[in-house]
Each structure stands twice: as structure tokens, then as C-alpha cells.
Coordinates of C-alpha atoms in Angstrom, one line a residue:
L1 CA 217.6 -77.4 40.9
I2 CA 214.1 -76.6 39.9
I3 CA 211.8 -78.8 38.4
D4 CA 209.0 -77.5 37.2
G5 CA 206.1 -78.9 35.8
V6 CA 207.0 -82.9 36.8
L7 CA 206.3 -86.4 35.9
D8 CA 206.5 -89.1 38.3
P9 CA 209.3 -90.8 37.7
I10 CA 208.7 -94.1 38.5
D11 CA 205.6 -94.4 35.9
W12 CA 207.9 -93.0 33.3
S13 CA 210.5 -95.2 33.9
T14 CA 209.7 -98.8 35.4
G15 CA 205.6 -97.9 36.8
T16 CA 205.0 -100.4 39.7
P17 CA 203.8 -103.5 39.9
A18 CA 199.9 -102.6 39.7
N19 CA 201.2 -100.3 36.4
A20 CA 204.0 -102.3 34.7
D21 CA 202.0 -103.9 31.7
Q22 CA 201.1 -100.1 31.1
P23 CA 202.2 -97.9 28.1
F24 CA 204.4 -95.3 29.7
S25 CA 201.7 -92.4 28.2
S26 CA 198.8 -94.4 30.7
R27 CA 200.7 -94.5 33.6
L28 CA 201.1 -91.3 33.9
E29 CA 197.4 -90.4 33.6
S30 CA 198.5 -86.9 31.8
N31 CA 194.5 -87.5 30.3
V32 CA 193.4 -87.1 34.0
G33 CA 195.6 -84.0 34.4
A34 CA 194.2 -82.5 31.1
Q35 CA 190.4 -83.4 31.5
A36 CA 190.4 -81.7 34.6
T37 CA 192.5 -78.5 33.1
L38 CA 189.4 -78.8 30.3
E39 CA 186.9 -78.9 32.7
E40 CA 188.4 -75.7 34.9
F41 CA 188.3 -74.1 31.1
F42 CA 184.4 -75.0 31.2
R43 CA 183.5 -73.7 34.6
L44 CA 185.7 -70.5 33.9
C45 CA 184.1 -69.8 30.7
D46 CA 180.3 -70.4 32.1
E47 CA 181.7 -67.7 34.9
A48 CA 182.6 -65.0 33.1
G49 CA 179.6 -65.6 30.1
P50 CA 179.1 -65.2 26.8
E51 CA 180.2 -61.2 26.2
L52 CA 184.1 -63.2 27.7
C53 CA 183.6 -66.2 25.9
A54 CA 182.2 -67.3 23.4
M55 CA 181.1 -70.9 24.4
A56 CA 178.7 -69.2 27.1
P57 CA 176.7 -70.8 28.6
D58 CA 176.7 -74.3 28.8
S59 CA 180.2 -74.5 27.3
A60 CA 180.7 -78.4 28.6
D61 CA 177.5 -79.9 27.5
R62 CA 178.0 -78.0 23.9
Y63 CA 181.6 -78.8 23.1
G64 CA 180.0 -82.8 24.6
A65 CA 177.3 -82.2 21.3
L66 CA 180.1 -81.1 19.4
A67 CA 182.1 -84.0 19.4
A68 CA 179.9 -86.7 19.4
E69 CA 178.3 -84.9 16.3
L70 CA 182.0 -84.8 15.2
L71 CA 182.6 -88.6 15.6
V72 CA 179.7 -89.9 13.7
S73 CA 179.2 -87.8 10.9
E74 CA 181.0 -85.7 8.1
P75 CA 183.7 -83.4 8.9
A76 CA 183.0 -80.0 9.2
V77 CA 184.8 -77.6 6.9
V78 CA 187.5 -75.2 7.8
E79 CA 189.1 -72.5 6.7
L80 CA 192.9 -71.8 7.6
Q81 CA 195.3 -69.3 6.5
V82 CA 198.3 -70.7 5.0
G83 CA 200.5 -67.9 4.2
P84 CA 199.9 -63.9 4.6
T85 CA 197.5 -63.6 2.0
E86 CA 196.4 -68.0 1.2
F87 CA 193.5 -69.8 2.7
A88 CA 192.6 -73.2 2.4
E89 CA 189.9 -75.2 3.0
V90 CA 190.5 -78.0 5.4
P91 CA 188.5 -80.9 7.0
F92 CA 188.0 -81.1 10.9
F93 CA 187.4 -85.0 12.5
Y94 CA 186.8 -85.5 15.8
G95 CA 190.4 -86.2 16.3
D96 CA 191.7 -82.8 15.4
L97 CA 189.1 -81.4 18.2
I98 CA 190.3 -83.1 20.8
G99 CA 193.9 -82.5 19.8
F100 CA 193.5 -79.0 19.5
S101 CA 191.7 -79.0 22.7
L102 CA 195.1 -80.2 24.3
G103 CA 197.2 -77.8 22.9
A104 CA 194.9 -75.0 23.9
M105 CA 195.0 -76.9 27.7
Y106 CA 199.1 -75.7 28.3
G107 CA 198.2 -72.3 28.7
S108 CA 195.3 -70.3 29.9
D109 CA 196.3 -67.1 28.5
S110 CA 194.9 -69.0 25.0
W111 CA 191.2 -69.7 26.2
F112 CA 189.7 -66.5 24.8
F113 CA 190.4 -67.4 21.6
F114 CA 190.2 -71.3 22.0
A115 CA 186.6 -70.9 23.0
M116 CA 186.1 -68.0 20.0
D117 CA 187.3 -71.3 17.5
L118 CA 184.9 -73.7 19.4
A119 CA 182.5 -71.6 18.6
A120 CA 183.2 -70.8 14.9
I121 CA 183.9 -75.2 14.0
E122 CA 180.4 -75.9 16.5
A123 CA 178.5 -73.0 14.1
A124 CA 180.5 -75.2 10.6
V125 CA 179.6 -78.7 12.1
F126 CA 175.1 -77.7 12.7
G127 CA 176.0 -75.8 9.6
G128 CA 177.9 -73.7 7.7
T129 CA 181.8 -73.2 7.2
A130 CA 184.3 -72.5 9.8
S131 CA 186.6 -69.1 9.8
P132 CA 188.5 -69.6 13.0
T133 CA 190.5 -67.0 14.8
P134 CA 194.3 -66.6 13.4
G135 CA 196.9 -69.1 14.8
F136 CA 195.2 -71.7 14.4
S137 CA 195.4 -75.3 13.0
V138 CA 194.5 -78.8 11.7
G139 CA 196.9 -81.5 12.1
G140 CA 200.1 -79.1 12.2
D141 CA 200.1 -79.6 8.1
A142 CA 199.1 -75.9 7.6
T143 CA 201.0 -74.5 10.0
L144 CA 204.2 -76.3 9.0
G145 CA 203.9 -76.2 5.7
Y146 CA 203.3 -72.0 6.5
T147 CA 206.5 -72.2 8.8
A148 CA 208.3 -73.8 6.0
K149 CA 207.9 -70.7 3.6
R150 CA 209.1 -68.4 6.1
G151 CA 212.2 -70.2 6.5
F152 CA 211.7 -71.8 9.7
P153 CA 213.3 -75.2 9.8
R154 CA 211.0 -78.1 11.0
Y155 CA 211.0 -78.4 14.7
M156 CA 211.7 -82.1 15.5
S157 CA 209.2 -83.3 17.8
F158 CA 207.9 -86.1 15.7
E159 CA 211.4 -87.9 16.5
G160 CA 212.9 -86.5 19.6
F161 CA 209.9 -87.2 21.7
P162 CA 210.3 -90.9 21.1
A163 CA 214.2 -91.1 21.2
V164 CA 214.2 -89.7 24.6
A165 CA 211.1 -91.4 26.2
C166 CA 211.5 -95.0 24.6
A167 CA 215.1 -95.1 25.9
D168 CA 214.0 -94.3 29.6
S169 CA 210.6 -96.2 29.6
D170 CA 209.9 -99.7 30.0
N171 CA 206.8 -100.7 27.7
P172 CA 204.1 -103.4 26.3
D173 CA 206.1 -105.9 23.5
T174 CA 202.5 -106.1 22.0
L175 CA 200.4 -103.8 19.8
Q176 CA 198.1 -105.2 22.3
G177 CA 199.1 -103.2 25.5
W178 CA 198.5 -99.6 23.9
I179 CA 194.9 -101.3 22.6
D180 CA 194.1 -102.1 26.3
A181 CA 195.0 -99.1 27.8
A182 CA 193.5 -96.6 25.4
G183 CA 190.2 -98.5 25.9
E184 CA 187.1 -96.9 24.2
I185 CA 186.2 -93.3 23.1
S186 CA 185.0 -91.6 26.6
F187 CA 183.4 -88.2 26.7
D188 CA 184.5 -88.2 30.6
D189 CA 188.0 -88.9 29.4
Y190 CA 188.6 -87.4 26.1
F191 CA 191.8 -87.2 26.0
R192 CA 192.7 -90.8 27.4
Q193 CA 193.4 -92.4 23.4
L194 CA 195.4 -89.6 22.5
W195 CA 197.7 -89.7 25.7
T196 CA 198.3 -93.5 25.7
W197 CA 198.9 -93.4 22.0
A198 CA 201.3 -90.5 21.9
S199 CA 203.8 -93.3 24.0
S200 CA 203.2 -96.3 20.4
P201 CA 206.3 -95.5 18.5
C202 CA 208.5 -97.3 21.3
L203 CA 206.5 -100.2 20.4
S204 CA 209.1 -101.1 17.4
F205 CA 210.9 -97.7 17.8
P206 CA 214.9 -99.0 17.1
A207 CA 217.2 -97.3 19.4
A208 CA 217.6 -97.7 23.1
D209 CA 219.9 -97.0 25.8
D210 CA 222.0 -99.4 28.1
D211 CA 222.7 -96.7 30.6
R212 CA 219.2 -95.0 31.1
Y213 CA 218.3 -94.2 34.7
M214 CA 215.6 -96.0 36.1
G215 CA 215.9 -95.5 40.2
P216 CA 216.3 -95.3 42.9
W217 CA 214.9 -91.6 42.8
T218 CA 215.3 -90.8 46.7
A219 CA 218.7 -89.0 46.5
D220 CA 219.7 -86.8 49.5
T221 CA 220.9 -83.8 47.0
A222 CA 223.6 -81.0 47.7
N223 CA 221.1 -78.8 47.5
P224 CA 217.3 -78.4 48.4
V225 CA 215.3 -79.1 44.7
L226 CA 212.3 -77.0 44.5
V227 CA 210.3 -78.7 43.2
A228 CA 206.7 -76.4 41.1
S229 CA 203.4 -77.3 39.2
T230 CA 200.6 -75.9 38.2
L231 CA 197.0 -77.5 39.8
Y232 CA 195.9 -78.0 36.3
D233 CA 198.5 -79.3 33.8
P234 CA 197.1 -81.1 30.7
A235 CA 200.6 -82.9 30.4
T236 CA 202.3 -83.3 33.8
P237 CA 199.6 -83.5 36.1
V238 CA 200.3 -82.0 39.9
D239 CA 200.2 -85.7 41.3
G240 CA 203.9 -86.4 39.8
A241 CA 204.8 -83.0 41.9
I242 CA 203.8 -84.5 44.7
V243 CA 205.2 -88.0 44.7
A244 CA 208.6 -86.4 43.0
D245 CA 208.9 -84.4 46.5
G246 CA 208.1 -87.1 48.4
L247 CA 210.6 -89.2 46.8
L248 CA 213.7 -86.3 47.3
A249 CA 215.2 -86.2 50.6
N250 CA 215.7 -82.9 50.3
S251 CA 213.2 -80.8 48.4
G252 CA 210.7 -78.3 48.7
L253 CA 207.1 -77.8 46.9
L254 CA 205.6 -75.0 45.2
L255 CA 202.3 -75.5 43.7
V256 CA 200.3 -72.4 41.8
E257 CA 196.6 -72.4 41.7
G258 CA 196.9 -72.0 37.9
W259 CA 196.4 -73.3 34.6
G260 CA 198.6 -74.8 32.1
H261 CA 202.1 -76.3 31.7
T262 CA 204.8 -75.2 34.3
T263 CA 204.6 -72.1 36.4
L264 CA 206.9 -70.1 34.5
G265 CA 206.1 -66.4 34.0
I266 CA 202.6 -67.0 34.9
S267 CA 202.8 -66.2 38.6
G268 CA 204.7 -63.6 39.9
C269 CA 204.4 -65.0 43.3
A270 CA 205.5 -68.4 42.0
S271 CA 208.4 -66.5 40.4
F272 CA 209.3 -64.5 43.5
F273 CA 210.2 -67.6 45.4
S274 CA 211.5 -69.7 42.5
E275 CA 213.9 -66.3 42.3
R276 CA 214.5 -66.4 45.8
Y277 CA 215.7 -70.2 46.2
L278 CA 218.2 -70.0 43.0
I279 CA 219.1 -67.2 45.2
T280 CA 219.7 -68.2 49.3
Q281 CA 218.4 -71.8 48.5
E282 CA 215.7 -71.2 50.6

């Protein structure tokens, strides 16, 4: 068994005495992994220069100025392609910037286009209308409408995520628990509020699982477990893999010095060792 993109199972389920009063999505500190990944984007963008990264130079400062302006001003106007020949103008808010940025952190193969989209939004915010690259979406509405028109079924992530996560985890009994954990908006921690509020459906989710597994997580498995992670993961930060590897009595840790969610398909070296492990258990 390979577990790739790994969460701390204690924080996912019950938490520790130090953080048990927080929502599970705050305990996991995915915001820390997302912020670290975004800072890697800034570093690599500036290193690449303006010919290869549209937000260079000073990408972190430019992003911060964009975030600050969106937070206090009228939304930008973004022109999106919502069909093969159809376009629509939609407002673009601060929350759209943060959500769009988190999505881009899931795979560094998108960062060239992410930078172009940011530069387009930047131009719109400080004067003009943005026309981001094809595939860009705001709030998911345009993309959902487009996929429906093309006959694709709707992906049930909004229902599926809380059905799994809320059944697995302990969470606060009142809304104040999320308010306290989310804190104030911070440009040093862009994703804290997003990741904290991601679990808010758990406050009133109408189902539970009496047979959920709450540990222990230290089983001596029949075969060794391979635990894998990138160093910069915006959803399942590398610390989760390190914790899981430390808890399991019979496991090994595979770390990829790279960016994005899970190691699958981004490293020939990691693929080699994963395949060898599955064949030989070594």
C-alpha cells in the first residue's frame, strides 16, 4: 500500500489536547502548506524572470498589492469563456483570488498560465478588463455551466467532502469555534480562512458514522507501507506524511523535492521507487 498526499490522522480525527477544540481543517494546517507552496511560486517566478513568468519581478509584492486592492475596492471585471463561442463578464473578488490561487498550487505544471492570469487580473484591478487564459474560472460557476452544456455530469465534491470528513472527525459544537480558528485576514497566511471554513458544514451536517475509526494509528502492518509526499503540498502538508510514517510501525517515507498535491506523475525517480516497492515490497 502506498499512501500519497497524507494527512496527520490524529488531527484529522480527534486532534490532540492542544488543538481538539479547533475544526479539523484548521488542525491539519493545510494553510501552512498552501502558503509555503505559494511562496515557492513567487521564488521561482522571480528566478525565471519576466520572459517566463508574467508576474516577475517582485511577484510576492505584486500579489500582495493585488490582494490588498481587491480587499477594499470594487471587484475587478473578468471576461470568461463560458462556451465554445460564448463569453461573459463576471466580478472578481478577493475571495476569488485566494480560491483561484489555491487551485493553482495543486500542480506546478499550471504556474506559467497562473502567472499570466494573475497579470491579467492585476491589469484589470488597476485599470481595465481582464481576459485570462482559457480554462480560468471564478467561483466555479462558469466552469460548472460549461460542463453541464457539454453533457458532463456534475462532480459531487460539495456533498462528498463533508459526507466523508464530518463523519470522520470531531469538530466544535458552535460557530464560534470556526470564527476563532479562522482569525483575521492576513497577507502572511493567505489561506488560513479558506481552509478553516472548508469544514464549516460539519457544524450541522445531518449524518454521522457510529463505526468511524479513531485510532490507534500504530498498527504493525502485514506489509510495509510506503508514505509519499511532495515537500510543498497545498492541501496535505508534508508534516502529515512525516507524522504518519512515525506512527506506523512498519513504513518508509518517500519525499519529492517538488510542488503540488501528491507525487504521482511528477517525478520519474519517485515513480521508479514506487513501482519497485509495489513489486518487491522493498
